[in-house]
């Protein structure tokens, strides 16, 4: 079976795991960003921004470990999303070697804090209390009052400003078990990053959970449930693969608040660091203009594109019609797969299809074959003319891969039109089986 664990920049099995837990809006994601040195977790003053589990590699004094961020644990929040967030956070404790319980030093411990503290007393996992928002020494006294809880050592910190985090990390390193060496992972192939993107509420998180075979992210019918880009690494037949769940993409200018804008930026960043983007569509709605816009976002990010039609158990639109639409309206002309996260239909084809696209992006086409095609294209459709001068296609060669980057030498770069360039790109894509793969052509004039 697939071995999975969430990850950020570099996940290494065998490294100790530190879980950050606490009530909503106490600064857990700010601490996560501070320790990892990243800005991955969406941070906002609104309570409950983080809902899913996030994990990223962290390093201090030459020692590496995995840091796990969780959603705010509110035992009193009994709605569907709140219950899932609480369950995911509790599940993270089963993987942790050390727990950082974050509390807000500016307010007295709440009933929710005390319930979390009582539940942690029943575990054998060592716990450290992080008294956050100690922005000045005057607040440290309030932090040390938390020693009366009898749960563990207390560390006054300001996650926002970095105050006290060095002392906290020194203690974390001292408390962690030794890392286990795993040469098989160290020497193994680099993981292929695959992001799952799409409009809000098309089933992205449901697809991730279905592919993993377990609940790793919050799923709900409310649009916008996912706020962060959530990385999860699995191994398939020895091949490491990073699956990235993302927030829904809306059209430019359609974000309703700052949280949505930050989430969309994380989604775009996830596509830019991915080899393949799985664009999820809703079978009931068909392929919409919004879905096609998401495909174009993936093309701009220079990652391969696979279109997945989800909710096939609810509707079965004509696939030939969809393929024709996608071929006409998208630049990369992505292949299409169908699936249902409810019945499981088609799920087994999605990851292999994504890996095939990543492999095609590593294509290296011989220069001789490229120039044979170039001569054929020049005969089939002579270049645009301006006055007495016509565009002449001189030489074509590949200068990079993943994705393929080609350099096209012409007599006058100014004669190249957008339409003619797209036509050349699509003929190259069709000739060398690169549907769904970005093909970048750099045009160089004689001068």
Tab-separated table of C-alpha atoms in Angstrom:
chain	number	residue	atom	x	y	z
A	1	UNK	CA	0.000	0.000	0.000
A	2	UNK	CA	0.904	3.645	-0.251
A	3	UNK	CA	2.882	5.046	2.630
A	4	UNK	CA	1.811	8.628	3.245
A	5	UNK	CA	2.611	11.541	5.488
A	6	UNK	CA	2.041	15.269	5.078
A	7	UNK	CA	4.989	17.416	4.148
A	8	UNK	CA	6.240	20.837	3.212
A	9	UNK	CA	9.516	21.556	1.469
A	10	UNK	CA	11.364	18.314	2.275
A	11	UNK	CA	9.791	15.404	4.089
A	12	UNK	CA	12.062	12.651	5.359
A	13	UNK	CA	10.565	9.500	6.902
A	14	UNK	CA	12.142	8.642	10.237
A	15	UNK	CA	12.520	12.239	11.350
A	16	UNK	CA	10.801	13.103	14.658
A	17	UNK	CA	7.491	14.943	14.444
A	18	UNK	CA	6.520	17.997	16.505
A	19	UNK	CA	2.786	18.795	16.530
A	20	UNK	CA	1.456	22.301	17.187
A	21	UNK	CA	-2.012	22.226	18.788
A	22	UNK	CA	-4.280	24.661	20.584
A	23	UNK	CA	-7.530	26.573	20.454
A	24	UNK	CA	-8.460	28.726	17.443
A	25	UNK	CA	-6.693	32.072	16.928
A	26	UNK	CA	-3.845	31.623	19.425
A	27	UNK	CA	-1.089	31.941	16.778
A	28	UNK	CA	-0.353	28.318	15.802
A	29	UNK	CA	0.154	29.053	12.093
A	30	UNK	CA	2.253	32.126	12.893
A	31	UNK	CA	4.523	29.907	15.012
A	32	UNK	CA	4.582	27.309	12.211
A	33	UNK	CA	5.692	29.957	9.693
A	34	UNK	CA	8.260	31.352	12.133
A	35	UNK	CA	9.925	27.988	12.818
A	36	UNK	CA	9.876	26.697	9.232
A	37	UNK	CA	10.998	30.022	7.791
A	38	UNK	CA	8.203	29.851	5.221
A	39	UNK	CA	4.971	31.739	4.573
A	40	UNK	CA	2.925	28.713	3.567
A	41	UNK	CA	0.239	28.779	6.221
A	42	UNK	CA	-2.447	31.400	5.702
A	43	UNK	CA	-2.495	33.736	8.722
A	44	UNK	CA	-5.342	36.116	9.552
A	45	UNK	CA	-6.951	37.554	12.677
A	46	UNK	CA	-10.169	35.660	11.901
A	47	UNK	CA	-10.470	32.557	14.140
A	48	UNK	CA	-10.452	29.168	12.448
A	49	UNK	CA	-8.383	30.020	9.351
A	50	UNK	CA	-6.343	26.802	9.505
A	51	UNK	CA	-8.538	23.733	9.072
A	52	UNK	CA	-6.292	21.056	7.584
A	53	UNK	CA	-3.102	19.447	8.778
A	54	UNK	CA	0.148	20.862	7.381
A	55	UNK	CA	3.640	19.504	7.805
A	56	UNK	CA	6.995	20.934	6.778
A	57	UNK	CA	10.636	20.192	7.410
A	58	UNK	CA	12.376	22.408	9.984
A	59	UNK	CA	15.986	22.694	11.132
A	60	UNK	CA	17.636	24.092	14.254
A	61	UNK	CA	21.265	23.810	15.361
A	62	UNK	CA	21.926	21.224	12.669
A	63	UNK	CA	19.017	19.012	13.731
A	64	UNK	CA	16.070	18.407	11.404
A	65	UNK	CA	12.515	17.464	12.328
A	66	UNK	CA	8.987	17.618	10.925
A	67	UNK	CA	6.679	20.343	12.206
A	68	UNK	CA	2.946	19.617	12.061
A	69	UNK	CA	0.423	22.476	12.113
A	70	UNK	CA	-3.218	21.710	12.950
A	71	UNK	CA	-6.549	23.476	12.931
A	72	UNK	CA	-7.861	25.119	16.065
A	73	UNK	CA	-9.270	22.529	18.492
A	74	UNK	CA	-12.592	23.741	19.808
A	75	UNK	CA	-14.423	20.908	21.608
A	76	UNK	CA	-17.558	23.070	21.797
A	77	UNK	CA	-17.729	23.511	17.999
A	78	UNK	CA	-19.988	20.626	17.036
A	79	UNK	CA	-20.820	21.595	13.441
A	80	UNK	CA	-19.556	19.350	10.639
A	81	UNK	CA	-16.423	21.330	9.770
A	82	UNK	CA	-15.491	21.937	13.418
A	83	UNK	CA	-15.840	18.222	14.178
A	84	UNK	CA	-13.576	17.287	11.246
A	85	UNK	CA	-10.948	19.871	12.261
A	86	UNK	CA	-10.948	18.564	15.844
A	87	UNK	CA	-10.695	14.968	14.626
A	88	UNK	CA	-7.750	15.754	12.319
A	89	UNK	CA	-5.927	17.589	15.092
A	90	UNK	CA	-6.473	14.681	17.476
A	91	UNK	CA	-5.217	12.302	14.805
A	92	UNK	CA	-2.006	14.315	14.513
A	93	UNK	CA	-1.194	13.539	18.142
A	94	UNK	CA	-0.877	9.850	17.253
A	95	UNK	CA	2.074	10.703	14.965
A	96	UNK	CA	3.795	13.216	17.259
A	97	UNK	CA	6.942	12.703	19.308
A	98	UNK	CA	6.460	16.069	21.002
A	99	UNK	CA	3.478	18.436	21.357
A	100	UNK	CA	3.633	22.225	21.487
A	101	UNK	CA	0.424	23.470	23.116
A	102	UNK	CA	0.004	27.117	22.096
A	103	UNK	CA	-2.024	29.409	24.358
A	104	UNK	CA	-2.691	33.138	24.196
A	105	UNK	CA	-0.997	34.718	27.229
A	106	UNK	CA	-3.150	37.842	26.935
A	107	UNK	CA	-6.317	35.989	27.962
A	108	UNK	CA	-7.087	33.510	30.725
A	109	UNK	CA	-7.204	29.817	29.697
A	110	UNK	CA	-10.611	29.114	28.217
A	111	UNK	CA	-12.823	26.103	28.804
A	112	UNK	CA	-11.618	24.807	25.433
A	113	UNK	CA	-7.982	25.224	26.527
A	114	UNK	CA	-8.649	23.276	29.704
A	115	UNK	CA	-10.376	20.462	27.809
A	116	UNK	CA	-7.396	20.186	25.455
A	117	UNK	CA	-5.042	20.207	28.445
A	118	UNK	CA	-7.044	17.439	30.151
A	119	UNK	CA	-6.892	15.311	26.989
A	120	UNK	CA	-3.116	15.802	26.723
A	121	UNK	CA	-2.638	14.677	30.318
A	122	UNK	CA	-3.924	11.279	29.277
A	123	UNK	CA	-1.155	10.713	26.715
A	124	UNK	CA	2.464	9.667	27.092
A	125	UNK	CA	3.640	12.291	24.589
A	126	UNK	CA	5.815	15.016	26.153
A	127	UNK	CA	4.143	18.432	26.063
A	128	UNK	CA	5.590	21.960	26.118
A	129	UNK	CA	3.341	24.972	26.717
A	130	UNK	CA	4.031	27.856	24.343
A	131	UNK	CA	2.724	31.076	25.899
A	132	UNK	CA	2.321	33.107	22.722
A	133	UNK	CA	1.955	36.884	22.314
A	134	UNK	CA	4.584	37.655	24.956
A	135	UNK	CA	5.671	40.675	22.947
A	136	UNK	CA	7.518	42.210	25.922
A	137	UNK	CA	9.116	40.986	29.202
A	138	UNK	CA	6.165	42.485	31.080
A	139	UNK	CA	3.977	39.642	29.852
A	140	UNK	CA	6.364	36.850	30.897
A	141	UNK	CA	4.949	36.681	34.427
A	142	UNK	CA	1.564	35.726	33.021
A	143	UNK	CA	3.246	33.006	31.011
A	144	UNK	CA	4.911	31.411	34.027
A	145	UNK	CA	1.556	31.311	35.847
A	146	UNK	CA	0.719	28.516	33.392
A	147	UNK	CA	3.166	26.258	35.230
A	148	UNK	CA	0.338	25.667	37.690
A	149	UNK	CA	-1.380	23.576	35.011
A	150	UNK	CA	1.205	20.882	35.698
A	151	UNK	CA	1.376	19.834	32.059
A	152	UNK	CA	4.928	20.701	31.046
A	153	UNK	CA	7.547	23.430	30.747
A	154	UNK	CA	6.316	26.892	29.740
A	155	UNK	CA	8.053	29.038	27.123
A	156	UNK	CA	7.071	32.704	26.690
A	157	UNK	CA	7.359	33.610	23.000
A	158	UNK	CA	6.132	36.077	20.421
A	159	UNK	CA	5.631	34.057	17.257
A	160	UNK	CA	4.960	37.225	15.278
A	161	UNK	CA	8.204	38.964	16.306
A	162	UNK	CA	10.399	35.922	16.996
A	163	UNK	CA	10.984	36.717	20.667
A	164	UNK	CA	11.798	33.608	22.698
A	165	UNK	CA	11.584	31.173	19.786
A	166	UNK	CA	15.301	30.359	19.983
A	167	UNK	CA	14.980	29.160	23.597
A	168	UNK	CA	11.892	27.173	22.627
A	169	UNK	CA	13.698	25.446	19.758
A	170	UNK	CA	16.715	24.645	21.947
A	171	UNK	CA	14.345	22.833	24.303
A	172	UNK	CA	12.553	21.104	21.415
A	173	UNK	CA	15.817	19.723	20.042
A	174	UNK	CA	16.882	18.492	23.492
A	175	UNK	CA	13.547	16.690	23.994
A	176	UNK	CA	13.330	14.943	20.628
A	177	UNK	CA	14.268	11.302	20.079
A	178	UNK	CA	17.143	10.688	17.660
A	179	UNK	CA	16.349	10.618	13.941
A	180	UNK	CA	16.530	7.226	12.267
A	181	UNK	CA	18.777	7.010	9.238
A	182	UNK	CA	16.952	5.922	6.123
A	183	UNK	CA	19.473	5.688	3.249
A	184	UNK	CA	16.811	4.284	0.956
A	185	UNK	CA	14.944	7.590	1.163
A	186	UNK	CA	18.073	9.770	1.127
A	187	UNK	CA	19.352	8.145	-2.071
A	188	UNK	CA	15.968	7.690	-3.732
A	189	UNK	CA	14.484	9.628	-6.619
A	190	UNK	CA	13.178	13.144	-6.142
A	191	UNK	CA	9.456	13.303	-5.483
A	192	UNK	CA	7.194	14.442	-8.321
A	193	UNK	CA	4.911	17.273	-7.172
A	194	UNK	CA	1.281	17.073	-8.333
A	195	UNK	CA	-1.141	19.848	-7.332
A	196	UNK	CA	-4.921	19.389	-7.262
A	197	UNK	CA	-6.507	22.660	-8.373
A	198	UNK	CA	-9.877	23.870	-9.571
A	199	UNK	CA	-12.829	26.103	-8.845
A	200	UNK	CA	-14.324	26.071	-5.329
A	201	UNK	CA	-16.446	23.062	-4.364
A	202	UNK	CA	-15.658	20.752	-7.286
A	203	UNK	CA	-14.309	18.012	-4.973
A	204	UNK	CA	-10.564	18.662	-4.761
A	205	UNK	CA	-10.175	17.650	-1.105
A	206	UNK	CA	-12.492	14.671	-1.600
A	207	UNK	CA	-10.271	13.560	-4.484
A	208	UNK	CA	-7.131	13.845	-2.364
A	209	UNK	CA	-8.675	11.816	0.454
A	210	UNK	CA	-9.929	9.210	-2.040
A	211	UNK	CA	-6.480	8.886	-3.637
A	212	UNK	CA	-4.841	8.541	-0.220
A	213	UNK	CA	-7.483	6.187	1.137
A	214	UNK	CA	-7.691	8.176	4.384
A	215	UNK	CA	-8.977	11.481	5.747
A	216	UNK	CA	-6.154	14.035	5.600
A	217	UNK	CA	-8.036	17.237	4.761
A	218	UNK	CA	-11.384	18.708	5.748
A	219	UNK	CA	-14.165	18.015	3.249
A	220	UNK	CA	-17.459	19.907	3.296
A	221	UNK	CA	-20.086	21.158	0.873
A	222	UNK	CA	-19.352	24.770	1.858
A	223	UNK	CA	-17.187	26.421	-0.849
A	224	UNK	CA	-13.785	27.577	0.394
A	225	UNK	CA	-13.274	24.917	3.069
A	226	UNK	CA	-9.589	24.546	2.112
A	227	UNK	CA	-7.525	27.677	2.771
A	228	UNK	CA	-3.896	26.475	2.616
A	229	UNK	CA	-2.043	24.407	0.048
A	230	UNK	CA	-1.721	21.043	1.828
A	231	UNK	CA	1.211	18.790	0.817
A	232	UNK	CA	1.055	15.032	1.291
A	233	UNK	CA	3.767	12.598	0.191
A	234	UNK	CA	3.014	9.031	-0.835
A	235	UNK	CA	5.131	6.273	-2.316
A	236	UNK	CA	3.743	4.299	-5.262
A	237	UNK	CA	5.803	1.262	-6.242
A	238	UNK	CA	8.863	2.990	-4.792
A	239	UNK	CA	8.189	6.267	-6.617
A	240	UNK	CA	7.741	9.256	-4.253
A	241	UNK	CA	4.902	11.594	-5.149
A	242	UNK	CA	3.816	14.835	-3.465
A	243	UNK	CA	0.076	15.542	-3.722
A	244	UNK	CA	-0.872	19.171	-3.027
A	245	UNK	CA	-4.466	20.014	-2.133
A	246	UNK	CA	-5.268	23.668	-2.759
A	247	UNK	CA	-7.905	26.322	-2.213
A	248	UNK	CA	-10.434	26.970	-4.956
A	249	UNK	CA	-9.417	29.388	-7.699
A	250	UNK	CA	-11.813	32.159	-8.607
A	251	UNK	CA	-11.511	34.567	-11.506
A	252	UNK	CA	-9.226	37.556	-11.013
A	253	UNK	CA	-10.812	40.152	-8.762
A	254	UNK	CA	-13.519	37.769	-7.507
A	255	UNK	CA	-11.940	36.972	-4.117
A	256	UNK	CA	-14.384	37.973	-1.400
A	257	UNK	CA	-11.892	38.785	1.389
A	258	UNK	CA	-8.204	38.792	2.334
A	259	UNK	CA	-8.247	35.115	3.351
A	260	UNK	CA	-9.501	34.103	-0.099
A	261	UNK	CA	-6.873	36.279	-1.778
A	262	UNK	CA	-4.066	34.740	0.309
A	263	UNK	CA	-5.425	31.244	-0.354
A	264	UNK	CA	-5.524	31.840	-4.108
A	265	UNK	CA	-1.926	33.063	-4.037
A	266	UNK	CA	-0.959	29.816	-2.272
A	267	UNK	CA	-2.762	27.876	-4.997
A	268	UNK	CA	-0.883	29.664	-7.772
A	269	UNK	CA	2.385	29.055	-5.893
A	270	UNK	CA	1.495	25.351	-5.582
A	271	UNK	CA	0.996	25.117	-9.354
A	272	UNK	CA	4.319	26.853	-9.988
A	273	UNK	CA	6.206	24.293	-7.897
A	274	UNK	CA	4.362	21.311	-9.387
A	275	UNK	CA	5.281	19.113	-12.313
A	276	UNK	CA	1.600	18.346	-12.956
A	277	UNK	CA	-1.655	20.119	-12.103
A	278	UNK	CA	-4.774	17.975	-11.812
A	279	UNK	CA	-7.608	20.354	-12.728
A	280	UNK	CA	-10.809	19.031	-11.130
A	281	UNK	CA	-14.179	19.751	-12.788
A	282	UNK	CA	-17.751	18.924	-11.790
A	283	UNK	CA	-19.481	16.446	-14.111
A	284	UNK	CA	-22.877	17.934	-13.279
A	285	UNK	CA	-21.806	21.380	-14.517
A	286	UNK	CA	-19.560	20.129	-17.327
A	287	UNK	CA	-16.376	21.970	-18.282
A	288	UNK	CA	-17.118	25.638	-17.587
A	289	UNK	CA	-15.301	28.824	-18.587
A	290	UNK	CA	-14.021	28.921	-15.004
A	291	UNK	CA	-12.496	25.454	-15.422
A	292	UNK	CA	-10.831	26.519	-18.681
A	293	UNK	CA	-9.438	29.590	-16.892
A	294	UNK	CA	-7.899	27.289	-14.248
A	295	UNK	CA	-6.295	25.249	-17.042
A	296	UNK	CA	-4.763	28.448	-18.395
A	297	UNK	CA	-3.443	29.303	-14.919
A	298	UNK	CA	-1.658	25.952	-14.921
A	299	UNK	CA	-0.229	26.677	-18.379
A	300	UNK	CA	1.059	30.059	-17.178
A	301	UNK	CA	2.683	28.256	-14.217
A	302	UNK	CA	4.474	25.988	-16.739
A	303	UNK	CA	3.211	22.725	-15.307
A	304	UNK	CA	1.551	19.831	-17.119
A	305	UNK	CA	-2.236	19.684	-17.002
A	306	UNK	CA	-4.576	16.728	-16.473
A	307	UNK	CA	-8.315	17.426	-16.528
A	308	UNK	CA	-10.292	15.203	-14.133
A	309	UNK	CA	-14.093	15.168	-14.368
A	310	UNK	CA	-15.302	14.369	-10.842
A	311	UNK	CA	-18.813	13.346	-9.635
A	312	UNK	CA	-19.245	10.927	-12.549
A	313	UNK	CA	-21.770	9.050	-10.410
A	314	UNK	CA	-24.111	12.062	-10.701
A	315	UNK	CA	-23.755	12.895	-14.414
A	316	UNK	CA	-22.062	11.527	-17.547
A	317	UNK	CA	-21.568	14.323	-20.108
A	318	UNK	CA	-20.433	13.370	-23.619
A	319	UNK	CA	-16.655	12.914	-23.426
A	320	UNK	CA	-16.086	13.505	-27.131
A	321	UNK	CA	-17.817	16.874	-26.835
A	322	UNK	CA	-15.718	17.743	-23.787
A	323	UNK	CA	-12.477	16.753	-25.510
A	324	UNK	CA	-13.399	18.885	-28.514
A	325	UNK	CA	-14.167	21.865	-26.283
A	326	UNK	CA	-10.952	21.498	-24.292
A	327	UNK	CA	-8.888	21.091	-27.474
A	328	UNK	CA	-10.354	24.291	-28.962
A	329	UNK	CA	-10.280	26.440	-25.852
A	330	UNK	CA	-7.034	25.531	-24.035
A	331	UNK	CA	-3.451	26.009	-25.042
A	332	UNK	CA	-2.013	22.763	-23.631
A	333	UNK	CA	-4.952	20.549	-24.693
A	334	UNK	CA	-4.860	18.388	-21.549
A	335	UNK	CA	-5.971	14.750	-21.560
A	336	UNK	CA	-9.182	13.962	-19.672
A	337	UNK	CA	-9.907	11.347	-17.000
A	338	UNK	CA	-13.223	10.692	-15.252
A	339	UNK	CA	-13.790	9.653	-11.648
A	340	UNK	CA	-16.173	9.498	-8.727
A	341	UNK	CA	-14.776	9.978	-5.240
A	342	UNK	CA	-18.005	8.403	-3.924
A	343	UNK	CA	-18.019	5.136	-5.904
A	344	UNK	CA	-14.266	4.974	-6.603
A	345	UNK	CA	-14.756	4.760	-10.364
A	346	UNK	CA	-11.688	5.863	-12.327
A	347	UNK	CA	-9.532	6.715	-9.305
A	348	UNK	CA	-6.917	4.091	-10.196
A	349	UNK	CA	-6.181	5.852	-13.509
A	350	UNK	CA	-5.496	9.345	-12.192
A	351	UNK	CA	-2.042	9.018	-10.602
A	352	UNK	CA	-0.606	6.915	-13.473
A	353	UNK	CA	-1.936	9.510	-15.950
A	354	UNK	CA	-0.295	12.325	-13.965
A	355	UNK	CA	3.019	10.460	-13.818
A	356	UNK	CA	2.902	9.849	-17.576
A	357	UNK	CA	2.552	13.589	-18.120
A	358	UNK	CA	5.513	14.291	-15.827
A	359	UNK	CA	7.538	11.761	-17.809
A	360	UNK	CA	6.542	13.361	-21.127
A	361	UNK	CA	7.690	16.731	-19.789
A	362	UNK	CA	11.163	15.202	-19.515
A	363	UNK	CA	11.111	14.435	-23.260
A	364	UNK	CA	14.308	15.222	-25.164
A	365	UNK	CA	13.588	15.444	-28.896
A	366	UNK	CA	16.576	15.001	-31.271
A	367	UNK	CA	17.425	18.151	-33.206
A	368	UNK	CA	17.200	16.270	-36.498
A	369	UNK	CA	13.555	15.317	-35.845
A	370	UNK	CA	12.676	18.865	-34.829
A	371	UNK	CA	14.111	20.300	-38.052
A	372	UNK	CA	12.447	17.644	-40.212
A	373	UNK	CA	9.158	18.839	-38.715
A	374	UNK	CA	10.159	22.499	-39.153
A	375	UNK	CA	10.696	22.016	-42.904
A	376	UNK	CA	7.348	20.229	-43.153
A	377	UNK	CA	5.605	23.105	-41.346
A	378	UNK	CA	7.213	25.699	-43.615
A	379	UNK	CA	5.925	23.839	-46.682
A	380	UNK	CA	2.449	23.332	-45.206
A	381	UNK	CA	1.939	26.918	-44.073
A	382	UNK	CA	4.471	29.563	-45.113
A	383	UNK	CA	5.229	32.193	-42.511
A	384	UNK	CA	3.497	35.591	-42.257
A	385	UNK	CA	4.583	38.325	-44.657
A	386	UNK	CA	5.155	42.017	-44.063
A	387	UNK	CA	5.846	44.021	-47.205
A	388	UNK	CA	8.352	42.095	-49.283
A	389	UNK	CA	9.677	40.043	-46.347
A	390	UNK	CA	8.245	36.729	-45.224
A	391	UNK	CA	9.016	34.977	-41.937
A	392	UNK	CA	11.548	32.219	-42.557
A	393	UNK	CA	11.880	29.289	-40.115
A	394	UNK	CA	15.638	28.623	-39.965
A	395	UNK	CA	16.478	26.203	-37.152
A	396	UNK	CA	14.804	24.523	-34.152
A	397	UNK	CA	16.530	22.901	-31.192
A	398	UNK	CA	15.622	21.899	-27.626
A	399	UNK	CA	17.562	23.725	-24.921
A	400	UNK	CA	15.858	22.441	-21.751
A	401	UNK	CA	13.346	19.916	-20.440
A	402	UNK	CA	10.781	19.629	-17.626
A	403	UNK	CA	9.079	21.406	-19.302
A	404	UNK	CA	10.467	21.277	-22.861
A	405	UNK	CA	11.946	24.606	-23.946
A	406	UNK	CA	12.749	25.013	-27.638
A	407	UNK	CA	14.698	27.742	-29.417
A	408	UNK	CA	13.473	28.715	-32.860
A	409	UNK	CA	15.796	30.749	-35.093
A	410	UNK	CA	14.038	32.918	-37.706
A	411	UNK	CA	15.091	35.640	-40.098
A	412	UNK	CA	13.094	38.394	-38.354
A	413	UNK	CA	11.493	37.912	-34.948
A	414	UNK	CA	9.142	40.839	-35.556
A	415	UNK	CA	7.358	38.863	-38.287
A	416	UNK	CA	6.240	36.123	-35.884
A	417	UNK	CA	2.529	36.495	-35.076
A	418	UNK	CA	0.769	35.079	-32.030
A	419	UNK	CA	-1.494	32.913	-34.188
A	420	UNK	CA	1.380	31.446	-36.208
A	421	UNK	CA	3.409	30.773	-33.054
A	422	UNK	CA	0.493	28.928	-31.432
A	423	UNK	CA	0.038	26.877	-34.607
A	424	UNK	CA	3.705	25.795	-34.531
A	425	UNK	CA	3.433	25.001	-30.811
A	426	UNK	CA	0.346	22.825	-31.284
A	427	UNK	CA	1.868	20.948	-34.219
A	428	UNK	CA	4.963	20.207	-32.134
A	429	UNK	CA	2.725	19.074	-29.270
A	430	UNK	CA	0.755	16.730	-31.554
A	431	UNK	CA	3.823	15.354	-33.361
A	432	UNK	CA	5.705	14.415	-30.199
A	433	UNK	CA	2.762	13.309	-28.001
A	434	UNK	CA	2.928	16.327	-25.689
A	435	UNK	CA	-0.799	16.953	-25.087
A	436	UNK	CA	-1.133	18.421	-21.609
A	437	UNK	CA	2.566	19.358	-21.508
A	438	UNK	CA	3.749	22.986	-21.636
A	439	UNK	CA	5.881	23.637	-24.722
A	440	UNK	CA	7.851	26.886	-24.491
A	441	UNK	CA	9.252	28.256	-27.743
A	442	UNK	CA	11.830	31.027	-27.567
A	443	UNK	CA	11.986	32.828	-30.900
A	444	UNK	CA	15.361	34.337	-31.839
A	445	UNK	CA	15.857	36.679	-34.774
A	446	UNK	CA	18.935	36.859	-36.983
A	447	UNK	CA	20.180	40.019	-35.246
